[in-house]
Amino acid sequence: MGTATGRLVLLTTVLGSAMALLDSTVVNVALPKIGEDLGADLGGLQWTVNAYMLTLAALILLGGALGDRFGRRRVFVIGVVWFAVASLLCGLAPNAVVLIGARALQGVGGALLTPGSLALIQSAFWPDHRARAVGAWSGLGGVGAAVGPFLGGWLVDGPGWRWVFLLNVPLAAVCVPVALRYVPESRDPQAGGRFDVAGAVLGAVALGAVTYALIAAPDEGASPLVVGAAVGGLLVAGAFCYLELHRAHPMLPPDMFASRQFTAINLVTLCVYAAFGGFFFLSVVQLQVVAGYSALAAGAALLPTTVLMLLFSARSGELAQRTGPRLPLTIGPLLCAAGMLLMLRVHADPVYWRDVLPALLVLGAGMVTLVAPLTATVLASVDVGRAGLASGINNAAARAAGLIAVAALPLLAGMGPDAYRSAGAFDDAFRLAMLWCAGVLLLGSVLAWATVRSDFLAHPPNAPQTEPSHPECAHHCGLTAPPLDPGEPPRPPDRPAPST
C-alpha cells in the first residue's frame, strides 16, 4: 500500500469498477431526457435500464470464472475496453433501439470487469495489506457512488445525456495502460473444467423472456406474444435449473444452497434489492416529472442516502458482528419501507427539507443498517474457499431482482406507455408502486427474522482458516502475486511460516 506500484494497482481497480458503478447510478437520472430526445415510451426507458442489467446478471459468474482461468488482469482489461466501446455506441445512438442494444453490450463488459476489480486486489497485495487495500477501494467506490447522481444531473442539464455514456471513454483510456503496465497477472492454478456457457445462455434467455413479457404487457395485454414469452421464459428457467443440477461444472453449483443460511440470505437479498431497484428507477422520474426538479436537482436530492452509506456502513458491519445479523436484517428493511412510504408525500412543488429529505434519511438509515450485515452473512455462510463464488451469486441475485422489479412495477402500478409524460398519471402510479416496494421489504424483514440466526457471525459454521502468510507459500497457493517491482522498498517482516 505504501508503494507507487501498489497505489497504481488500486487506481486501476477503482477506475474500472467506477465505470460500471457510475453507469448504474447516473443513467436513471437521464431517463426522462433520453425518452424526450429519442421519442421512447416507458417501455423503452425500462429496457434502457434492463438491457444492461440482463446481460450483467446473466454473465457475471461466467466473467469471474474466465478471469480465474485465463488471467484476471487480461479479462479485466478486455472488460474495460469492451465497456468503453459499448459506452461510445450508447453516446452516439441515433434511436432507442440502438441505445438498448449498446446497453446490453455494456452489460457484457460489466460482467467481465466487475468480478476482476476485487480479485486483482486480492491477488496483487500481500496478505497483511489486503484489508487496507479493500477498504480504500470500498471508500473510493463510495465516493464515486455519492458523486454519480450529482454528476449525471449536471451532464444531463449541461452538455447533454449522451455525455453520461461518453464519460467512460477517457476513464478507460487511463485505466487500460496503467493496468497493462503495473498490475501483475494472476489466475487460479486449480481452475479447471468446462465453462458453463449453456447455463449462462439459458439464464439470459429466461430472464430476457420474462422481462419482455412484463414490459410489453401494459401496452399489448395478454397477447399471444406476451403469454408465449412468459411461459417460454419459465420453461427455460426450469431447463436452466435442470442443467445446473446435472452438469459436472455448473455456473451455479446447487450444493452452495445446502447451507440454509446462504439460501435464506439470498432470499432476503431478492426482496431487498427488488425494492431498491424499483425505487431508484421511479423516484428520479417522480422528482423530475411530478415535482418539477431539474435533472441536476433530482440527482442531488438522492445524495443523502449515499452519504449515509459512505459514513456509517463500516460501523454497521462492526455492530452486526456484536449483535448478530438477525436484528439488523430485520430492522433495516422495515426502515427502508418506512422511507419509501414517506415518499408518498412528494407531489408537485414539494418543499425539499419537509417532503423529500425525511424520506431519504430514513431510507438511508435502513440501507446502512442492512447492507453491510447482509454482505458479511453471505460470505460467512460458506467455506472461505468459496467466498468469491458466494459473493458472485449474491451479486447476480441482487441484479436479477432489480431487473425484474424495473420490469414488473410499472405493470403492477398501472403505468401506461406514456405515463412518464403526464405528471398526474405518473404520480398516481408512483404511489401504488411505493406500496408494492414497501410490501416486498416487509416480506424480506419477515424472512430475515424467521430464517437468519442471531449468532451466525459470531460462530459461523465455516470459519475461515488462517491463510499462508509467508510470501513464497502464499504465492505458491495463488493467494498473492510475486513482488511488483524490483525497485520497491523492502516489505515488512512476515509472520513465521506455517510448518506444513
Coordinates of C-alpha atoms in Angstrom, one line a residue:
M1 CA 0.0 0.0 0.0
G2 CA 2.9 2.3 0.6
T3 CA 4.5 1.9 -2.8
A4 CA 3.8 3.7 -6.0
T5 CA 3.0 0.4 -7.8
G6 CA 0.5 -0.5 -5.1
R7 CA -1.2 2.8 -5.4
L8 CA -1.4 2.4 -9.2
V9 CA -2.9 -1.1 -8.8
L10 CA -5.5 0.5 -6.6
L11 CA -6.2 3.3 -9.0
T12 CA -6.7 0.8 -11.8
T13 CA -9.3 -1.2 -10.0
V14 CA -11.1 1.9 -8.7
L15 CA -11.3 3.3 -12.2
G16 CA -12.6 0.1 -13.7
S17 CA -15.3 -0.5 -11.1
A18 CA -16.2 3.2 -11.1
M19 CA -17.2 2.9 -14.8
A20 CA -19.8 0.2 -14.0
L21 CA -20.8 1.9 -10.8
L22 CA -21.3 5.4 -12.3
D23 CA -23.3 3.9 -15.2
S24 CA -25.7 2.1 -12.9
T25 CA -26.3 5.3 -10.8
V26 CA -26.2 8.0 -13.5
V27 CA -28.4 6.6 -16.2
N28 CA -31.6 6.7 -14.1
V29 CA -31.2 10.5 -13.8
A30 CA -31.0 10.8 -17.5
L31 CA -34.1 8.7 -18.4
P32 CA -36.7 11.5 -18.9
K33 CA -34.3 13.4 -21.2
I34 CA -33.5 10.2 -23.1
G35 CA -37.2 9.5 -23.6
E36 CA -37.8 13.0 -24.8
D37 CA -34.9 13.1 -27.2
L38 CA -35.3 9.7 -28.7
G39 CA -39.1 9.5 -28.6
A40 CA -39.1 6.5 -26.3
D41 CA -42.1 5.3 -24.3
L42 CA -41.9 4.0 -20.8
G43 CA -41.1 0.5 -22.1
G44 CA -38.1 1.9 -23.9
L45 CA -36.9 3.5 -20.7
Q46 CA -37.3 0.3 -18.9
W47 CA -35.2 -1.6 -21.5
T48 CA -32.6 1.2 -21.3
V49 CA -32.0 0.1 -17.7
N50 CA -32.8 -3.6 -18.0
A51 CA -30.8 -4.4 -21.1
Y52 CA -27.7 -3.6 -19.1
M53 CA -28.9 -5.4 -16.0
L54 CA -29.9 -8.5 -18.0
T55 CA -26.5 -9.3 -19.5
L56 CA -24.7 -8.3 -16.4
A57 CA -26.8 -10.6 -14.1
A58 CA -26.6 -13.5 -16.6
L59 CA -22.9 -13.4 -17.2
I60 CA -21.2 -12.1 -14.1
L61 CA -20.5 -15.6 -12.7
L62 CA -19.1 -16.6 -16.1
G63 CA -16.9 -13.4 -16.1
G64 CA -15.4 -14.3 -12.7
A65 CA -14.6 -17.9 -13.9
L66 CA -13.0 -16.6 -17.1
G67 CA -10.7 -14.4 -15.0
D68 CA -9.7 -17.2 -12.8
R69 CA -8.8 -19.4 -15.8
F70 CA -7.3 -17.1 -18.3
G71 CA -5.9 -14.3 -16.1
R72 CA -7.7 -11.8 -14.0
R73 CA -5.8 -8.8 -15.5
R74 CA -6.4 -9.9 -19.1
V75 CA -10.2 -10.4 -18.6
F76 CA -10.4 -7.2 -16.6
V77 CA -8.7 -5.2 -19.4
I78 CA -10.9 -6.8 -22.0
G79 CA -13.9 -5.9 -20.0
V80 CA -12.8 -2.2 -19.6
V81 CA -12.2 -1.9 -23.4
W82 CA -15.5 -3.6 -24.2
F83 CA -17.4 -1.4 -21.8
A84 CA -15.8 1.7 -23.2
V85 CA -16.6 0.8 -26.8
A86 CA -20.2 0.0 -25.8
S87 CA -20.4 3.3 -24.0
L88 CA -19.3 5.1 -27.1
L89 CA -22.1 3.4 -29.0
C90 CA -24.6 4.4 -26.4
G91 CA -23.4 8.0 -26.6
L92 CA -23.8 8.0 -30.4
A93 CA -27.1 6.1 -30.5
P94 CA -29.5 7.6 -33.1
N95 CA -32.6 5.9 -31.7
A96 CA -33.8 3.9 -28.7
V97 CA -33.3 0.5 -30.4
V98 CA -29.6 1.2 -30.9
L99 CA -29.3 2.5 -27.4
I100 CA -30.8 -0.6 -25.9
G101 CA -28.6 -2.9 -27.9
A102 CA -25.5 -0.9 -26.8
R103 CA -26.6 -1.1 -23.2
A104 CA -26.8 -4.9 -23.5
L105 CA -23.2 -4.9 -24.8
Q106 CA -22.3 -2.7 -21.8
G107 CA -23.6 -5.3 -19.5
V108 CA -21.3 -7.9 -21.1
G109 CA -18.3 -5.6 -20.4
G110 CA -19.5 -5.0 -16.9
A111 CA -19.7 -8.8 -16.3
L112 CA -16.0 -9.1 -17.3
L113 CA -14.6 -6.2 -15.3
T114 CA -16.8 -6.2 -12.2
P115 CA -15.5 -9.5 -10.7
G116 CA -12.0 -8.7 -11.7
S117 CA -11.6 -5.5 -9.7
L118 CA -11.7 -7.1 -6.3
A119 CA -9.9 -10.2 -7.5
L120 CA -7.0 -8.1 -8.7
I121 CA -6.6 -6.5 -5.3
Q122 CA -6.9 -9.9 -3.6
S123 CA -4.1 -11.4 -5.8
A124 CA -1.8 -8.4 -6.1
F125 CA -1.5 -7.2 -2.5
W126 CA 0.4 -9.1 0.3
P127 CA -2.0 -10.6 2.9
D128 CA -1.1 -8.0 5.6
H129 CA -2.1 -5.2 3.2
R130 CA -5.2 -6.6 1.6
A131 CA -7.7 -5.3 4.2
R132 CA -6.4 -1.7 3.8
A133 CA -6.5 -2.0 0.0
V134 CA -10.0 -3.4 0.0
G135 CA -11.0 -0.6 2.5
A136 CA -9.6 2.1 0.3
W137 CA -11.2 0.5 -2.8
S138 CA -14.6 0.5 -1.0
G139 CA -14.2 4.0 0.3
L140 CA -13.3 5.5 -3.1
G141 CA -16.1 3.5 -4.7
G142 CA -18.5 5.0 -2.1
V143 CA -17.3 8.5 -3.1
G144 CA -18.0 7.6 -6.7
A145 CA -21.5 6.4 -5.9
A146 CA -22.1 9.6 -4.0
V147 CA -20.9 11.8 -6.9
G148 CA -22.7 9.8 -9.5
P149 CA -26.2 11.1 -9.4
F150 CA -25.0 14.7 -9.0
L151 CA -22.5 14.3 -11.9
G152 CA -25.2 12.7 -14.0
G153 CA -27.7 15.5 -13.4
W154 CA -25.0 18.1 -14.2
L155 CA -24.2 16.3 -17.5
V156 CA -27.9 16.0 -18.5
D157 CA -28.7 19.6 -17.8
G158 CA -25.4 20.8 -19.3
P159 CA -23.6 19.0 -22.2
G160 CA -26.5 16.5 -22.6
W161 CA -27.4 13.0 -21.7
R162 CA -25.0 11.4 -24.2
W163 CA -22.1 12.5 -22.1
V164 CA -23.3 10.2 -19.3
F165 CA -22.0 7.4 -21.5
L166 CA -19.2 9.2 -23.3
L167 CA -17.5 9.9 -19.9
N168 CA -16.5 6.3 -19.7
V169 CA -14.2 6.6 -22.7
P170 CA -11.5 8.8 -21.1
L171 CA -11.7 6.7 -17.9
A172 CA -10.9 3.6 -19.9
A173 CA -8.1 5.4 -21.7
V174 CA -6.4 6.0 -18.3
C175 CA -7.3 2.6 -16.8
V176 CA -6.1 0.2 -19.6
P177 CA -2.4 1.4 -20.0
V178 CA -2.0 1.6 -16.2
A179 CA -3.3 -2.0 -15.8
L180 CA -1.1 -3.4 -18.5
R181 CA 2.0 -1.7 -17.1
Y182 CA 1.6 -2.0 -13.4
V183 CA -0.9 -4.7 -12.4
P184 CA 0.6 -8.2 -12.1
E185 CA -1.2 -11.0 -13.9
S186 CA -2.8 -13.7 -11.7
R187 CA -5.0 -16.7 -12.1
D188 CA -6.4 -19.7 -10.1
P189 CA -4.0 -22.6 -10.7
Q190 CA -6.8 -25.0 -9.7
A191 CA -9.4 -23.6 -12.1
G192 CA -10.4 -26.3 -14.5
G193 CA -13.3 -28.0 -16.2
R194 CA -15.5 -26.7 -18.9
F195 CA -17.2 -23.3 -18.8
D196 CA -20.9 -23.4 -18.3
V197 CA -21.7 -21.3 -21.4
A198 CA -25.0 -23.2 -21.9
G199 CA -26.1 -22.3 -18.3
A200 CA -25.3 -18.6 -19.0
V201 CA -27.2 -18.6 -22.2
L202 CA -30.3 -20.3 -20.6
G203 CA -30.2 -17.9 -17.7
A204 CA -30.0 -14.9 -20.0
V205 CA -32.9 -16.2 -22.2
A206 CA -35.1 -17.0 -19.2
L207 CA -34.6 -13.5 -17.7
G208 CA -35.0 -11.8 -21.1
A209 CA -38.2 -13.6 -21.9
V210 CA -39.8 -12.9 -18.6
T211 CA -38.6 -9.3 -18.7
Y212 CA -40.1 -8.8 -22.1
A213 CA -43.4 -10.2 -21.1
L214 CA -43.6 -7.9 -18.1
I215 CA -42.6 -4.8 -20.0
A216 CA -44.8 -5.4 -23.0
A217 CA -47.9 -6.4 -21.0
P218 CA -49.2 -2.9 -20.2
D219 CA -49.2 -2.0 -23.9
E220 CA -50.1 -5.3 -25.6
G221 CA -52.1 -7.0 -22.8
A222 CA -52.4 -10.8 -22.8
S223 CA -51.4 -11.1 -26.5
P224 CA -50.1 -14.5 -27.8
L225 CA -46.5 -13.0 -27.9
V226 CA -46.6 -11.8 -24.3
V227 CA -48.1 -15.0 -23.0
G228 CA -45.7 -17.1 -25.1
A229 CA -42.7 -15.1 -23.8
A230 CA -43.8 -15.5 -20.2
V231 CA -44.4 -19.2 -20.5
G232 CA -41.3 -19.8 -22.5
G233 CA -39.2 -17.9 -20.0
L234 CA -40.5 -20.0 -17.2
L235 CA -39.8 -23.2 -19.1
V236 CA -36.3 -22.1 -20.0
A237 CA -35.7 -21.2 -16.3
G238 CA -36.7 -24.8 -15.5
A239 CA -34.3 -26.1 -18.1
F240 CA -31.6 -23.9 -16.5
C241 CA -32.2 -25.5 -13.1
Y242 CA -32.1 -29.0 -14.6
L243 CA -28.9 -28.3 -16.4
E244 CA -27.2 -26.9 -13.3
L245 CA -28.2 -29.9 -11.3
H246 CA -26.7 -32.3 -13.8
R247 CA -23.5 -30.6 -15.1
A248 CA -20.1 -31.6 -13.7
H249 CA -19.0 -27.9 -13.5
P250 CA -22.2 -25.8 -13.2
M251 CA -22.1 -22.0 -13.2
L252 CA -24.4 -22.0 -10.2
P253 CA -23.4 -25.1 -8.1
P254 CA -26.5 -26.5 -6.4
D255 CA -24.5 -27.6 -3.4
M256 CA -24.0 -23.9 -2.5
F257 CA -27.6 -23.9 -1.3
A258 CA -27.1 -26.8 1.0
S259 CA -26.3 -24.0 3.6
R260 CA -29.7 -22.9 4.9
Q261 CA -28.2 -19.6 5.9
F262 CA -26.8 -19.0 2.4
T263 CA -30.2 -19.8 0.9
A264 CA -32.1 -17.6 3.4
I265 CA -29.8 -14.6 2.9
N266 CA -30.2 -14.8 -0.9
L267 CA -34.0 -14.8 -0.5
V268 CA -33.7 -11.7 1.7
T269 CA -31.4 -10.2 -1.0
L270 CA -34.0 -10.8 -3.7
C271 CA -36.6 -8.9 -1.6
V272 CA -34.4 -6.0 -0.6
Y273 CA -32.8 -5.3 -4.0
A274 CA -36.1 -5.7 -5.9
A275 CA -37.4 -2.8 -3.8
F276 CA -34.2 -0.8 -4.2
G277 CA -34.2 -1.3 -8.0
G278 CA -37.8 -0.2 -8.3
F279 CA -37.4 2.8 -6.0
F280 CA -34.3 4.3 -7.7
F281 CA -35.8 3.7 -11.2
L282 CA -39.0 5.5 -10.4
S283 CA -38.0 8.1 -7.8
V284 CA -35.8 10.2 -10.1
V285 CA -38.6 10.2 -12.7
Q286 CA -41.1 11.3 -10.0
L287 CA -38.8 14.1 -8.9
Q288 CA -38.5 15.4 -12.4
V289 CA -41.9 14.8 -14.0
V290 CA -44.1 15.4 -10.9
A291 CA -42.1 17.5 -8.5
G292 CA -40.6 19.7 -11.3
Y293 CA -37.0 19.2 -10.4
S294 CA -34.2 19.5 -13.0
A295 CA -32.0 16.5 -13.7
L296 CA -29.3 18.0 -11.5
A297 CA -31.7 18.8 -8.6
A298 CA -33.1 15.2 -8.8
G299 CA -29.7 13.7 -8.8
A300 CA -28.5 15.8 -5.9
A301 CA -31.8 15.2 -4.0
L302 CA -30.9 11.5 -3.6
L303 CA -27.4 12.2 -2.3
P304 CA -28.3 11.8 1.5
T305 CA -28.8 8.0 1.1
T306 CA -25.3 7.5 -0.4
V307 CA -23.6 9.8 2.1
L308 CA -25.1 7.9 5.0
M309 CA -23.9 4.6 3.4
L310 CA -20.4 6.1 2.9
L311 CA -20.2 7.4 6.5
F312 CA -21.7 4.6 8.6
S313 CA -21.6 1.2 6.7
A314 CA -18.3 0.1 8.3
R315 CA -19.7 0.8 11.8
S316 CA -22.9 -1.1 10.9
G317 CA -20.8 -4.1 10.0
E318 CA -19.0 -3.9 13.3
L319 CA -22.3 -3.6 15.2
A320 CA -23.7 -6.6 13.4
Q321 CA -20.6 -8.6 14.4
R322 CA -21.5 -8.0 18.0
T323 CA -25.3 -8.2 17.9
G324 CA -25.6 -10.8 15.2
P325 CA -27.2 -10.3 11.7
R326 CA -30.7 -11.2 12.5
L327 CA -31.7 -7.9 14.2
P328 CA -30.2 -5.5 11.6
L329 CA -31.5 -7.6 8.7
T330 CA -35.0 -7.4 10.3
I331 CA -34.9 -3.7 11.2
G332 CA -33.1 -2.5 8.1
P333 CA -35.9 -3.5 5.6
L334 CA -38.5 -2.0 7.9
L335 CA -36.7 1.4 7.9
C336 CA -36.4 1.2 4.2
A337 CA -40.1 0.5 3.8
A338 CA -40.9 3.5 6.0
G339 CA -38.6 5.7 3.9
M340 CA -40.4 4.7 0.7
L341 CA -43.8 5.3 2.3
L342 CA -42.7 8.8 3.3
M343 CA -42.0 9.4 -0.4
L344 CA -45.8 9.3 -0.9
R345 CA -45.7 12.9 0.4
V346 CA -43.8 14.0 -2.7
H347 CA -46.2 15.7 -5.2
A348 CA -46.0 18.8 -7.3
D349 CA -43.8 21.6 -5.9
P350 CA -42.6 19.8 -2.7
V351 CA -40.5 21.5 0.0
Y352 CA -37.3 19.5 0.0
W353 CA -36.4 19.6 3.7
R354 CA -40.0 18.8 4.7
D355 CA -41.2 16.4 2.0
V356 CA -38.2 14.7 0.3
L357 CA -35.3 14.8 2.8
P358 CA -37.0 12.9 5.7
A359 CA -37.9 10.0 3.3
L360 CA -34.3 9.8 2.0
L361 CA -32.8 10.0 5.5
V362 CA -35.0 7.1 6.8
L363 CA -34.3 5.1 3.7
G364 CA -30.6 5.7 4.0
A365 CA -30.7 4.7 7.7
G366 CA -32.3 1.4 6.6
M367 CA -29.7 0.8 3.9
V368 CA -26.9 1.5 6.4
T369 CA -28.5 -1.0 8.8
L370 CA -28.8 -3.9 6.5
V371 CA -26.4 -3.8 3.6
A372 CA -23.1 -4.5 5.4
P373 CA -24.6 -7.3 7.6
L374 CA -26.1 -8.9 4.6
T375 CA -22.8 -9.0 2.7
A376 CA -21.0 -10.3 5.8
T377 CA -23.6 -13.0 6.3
V378 CA -23.3 -14.2 2.7
L379 CA -19.5 -14.6 3.0
A380 CA -19.7 -16.3 6.4
S381 CA -22.3 -18.8 5.2
V382 CA -19.9 -20.8 3.0
D383 CA -16.4 -22.2 3.2
V384 CA -13.7 -19.5 2.8
G385 CA -12.5 -21.1 -0.4
R386 CA -15.9 -20.4 -2.0
A387 CA -16.4 -16.9 -0.7
G388 CA -15.8 -15.4 -4.2
L389 CA -18.4 -17.7 -5.7
A390 CA -20.8 -16.9 -2.9
S391 CA -20.3 -13.1 -3.4
G392 CA -20.9 -13.5 -7.2
I393 CA -24.1 -15.5 -6.7
N394 CA -25.4 -12.9 -4.3
N395 CA -24.4 -10.1 -6.7
A396 CA -26.2 -11.8 -9.5
A397 CA -29.3 -12.3 -7.3
A398 CA -29.3 -8.6 -6.5
R399 CA -29.0 -7.6 -10.2
A400 CA -31.7 -10.1 -11.2
A401 CA -34.1 -8.8 -8.5
G402 CA -33.6 -5.2 -9.7
L403 CA -34.1 -6.3 -13.3
I404 CA -37.5 -8.0 -12.5
A405 CA -38.6 -5.1 -10.3
V406 CA -38.0 -2.5 -13.0
A407 CA -39.9 -4.6 -15.5
A408 CA -42.8 -5.5 -13.1
L409 CA -43.5 -2.4 -11.1
P410 CA -45.0 -0.3 -13.9
L411 CA -47.3 -3.2 -14.8
L412 CA -48.4 -3.7 -11.1
A413 CA -48.8 0.1 -10.7
G414 CA -50.9 0.5 -13.9
M415 CA -48.4 2.7 -15.8
G416 CA -49.2 3.0 -19.4
P417 CA -46.5 3.6 -22.2
D418 CA -46.9 7.4 -21.9
A419 CA -47.3 7.6 -18.1
Y420 CA -44.0 9.4 -17.6
R421 CA -45.2 12.2 -19.9
S422 CA -48.1 13.0 -17.6
A423 CA -47.5 14.3 -14.1
G424 CA -50.9 13.3 -12.8
A425 CA -50.8 9.8 -14.2
F426 CA -47.3 9.1 -13.1
D427 CA -48.0 10.5 -9.6
D428 CA -50.9 8.1 -9.1
A429 CA -48.9 5.1 -10.3
F430 CA -45.9 6.1 -8.3
R431 CA -47.9 6.0 -5.1
L432 CA -49.0 2.4 -5.8
A433 CA -45.5 1.4 -6.8
M434 CA -44.1 2.6 -3.4
L435 CA -46.7 0.5 -1.6
W436 CA -45.5 -2.6 -3.6
C437 CA -41.9 -1.8 -2.7
A438 CA -42.7 -1.4 1.0
G439 CA -44.6 -4.7 0.9
V440 CA -41.6 -6.6 -0.6
L441 CA -39.4 -5.1 2.0
L442 CA -41.8 -6.2 4.8
L443 CA -41.6 -9.7 3.3
G444 CA -37.8 -9.5 3.4
S445 CA -37.9 -8.4 7.1
V446 CA -40.1 -11.4 8.0
L447 CA -37.9 -13.8 6.1
A448 CA -34.8 -12.5 7.9
W449 CA -36.4 -12.8 11.4
A450 CA -37.6 -16.3 10.6
T451 CA -34.5 -17.7 9.0
V452 CA -31.3 -15.9 9.9
R453 CA -29.5 -17.0 13.1
S454 CA -28.7 -14.2 15.5
D455 CA -25.3 -15.8 16.5
F456 CA -24.3 -16.6 12.9
L457 CA -21.5 -14.0 12.5
A458 CA -20.0 -14.8 15.9
H459 CA -19.9 -18.6 15.3
P460 CA -20.2 -19.2 11.5
P461 CA -20.1 -22.9 10.7
N462 CA -17.4 -22.4 8.1
A463 CA -15.0 -20.1 9.9
P464 CA -12.1 -19.1 7.6
Q465 CA -8.8 -20.7 8.1
T466 CA -5.7 -18.6 8.5
E467 CA -4.2 -18.0 5.1
P468 CA -0.5 -18.6 4.5
S469 CA 1.5 -15.5 5.5
H470 CA 4.9 -16.5 4.2
P471 CA 5.4 -14.8 0.8
E472 CA 6.6 -17.9 -1.1
C473 CA 3.9 -20.1 0.4
A474 CA 1.2 -17.5 -0.3
H475 CA 2.4 -17.1 -3.9
H476 CA 2.6 -20.8 -4.4
C477 CA -1.0 -21.2 -3.3
G478 CA -2.1 -18.4 -5.8
L479 CA -3.0 -16.0 -3.0
T480 CA -0.6 -13.3 -3.9
A481 CA 1.4 -12.1 -6.9
P482 CA 5.2 -12.0 -6.9
P483 CA 6.9 -8.7 -5.9
L484 CA 5.5 -6.0 -8.1
D485 CA 8.7 -4.0 -8.8
P486 CA 12.4 -4.8 -8.0
G487 CA 12.9 -1.2 -7.0
E488 CA 10.3 -1.2 -4.3
P489 CA 11.4 -0.7 -0.7
P490 CA 11.7 -3.8 1.5
R491 CA 8.5 -5.3 2.7
P492 CA 7.6 -5.6 6.4
P493 CA 8.8 -8.7 8.1
D494 CA 6.5 -11.6 7.5
R495 CA 4.9 -13.7 10.3
P496 CA 6.5 -17.1 10.8
A497 CA 5.5 -19.6 8.0
P498 CA 3.3 -22.5 8.9
S499 CA 5.1 -25.8 9.5
T500 CA 3.3 -27.6 6.7

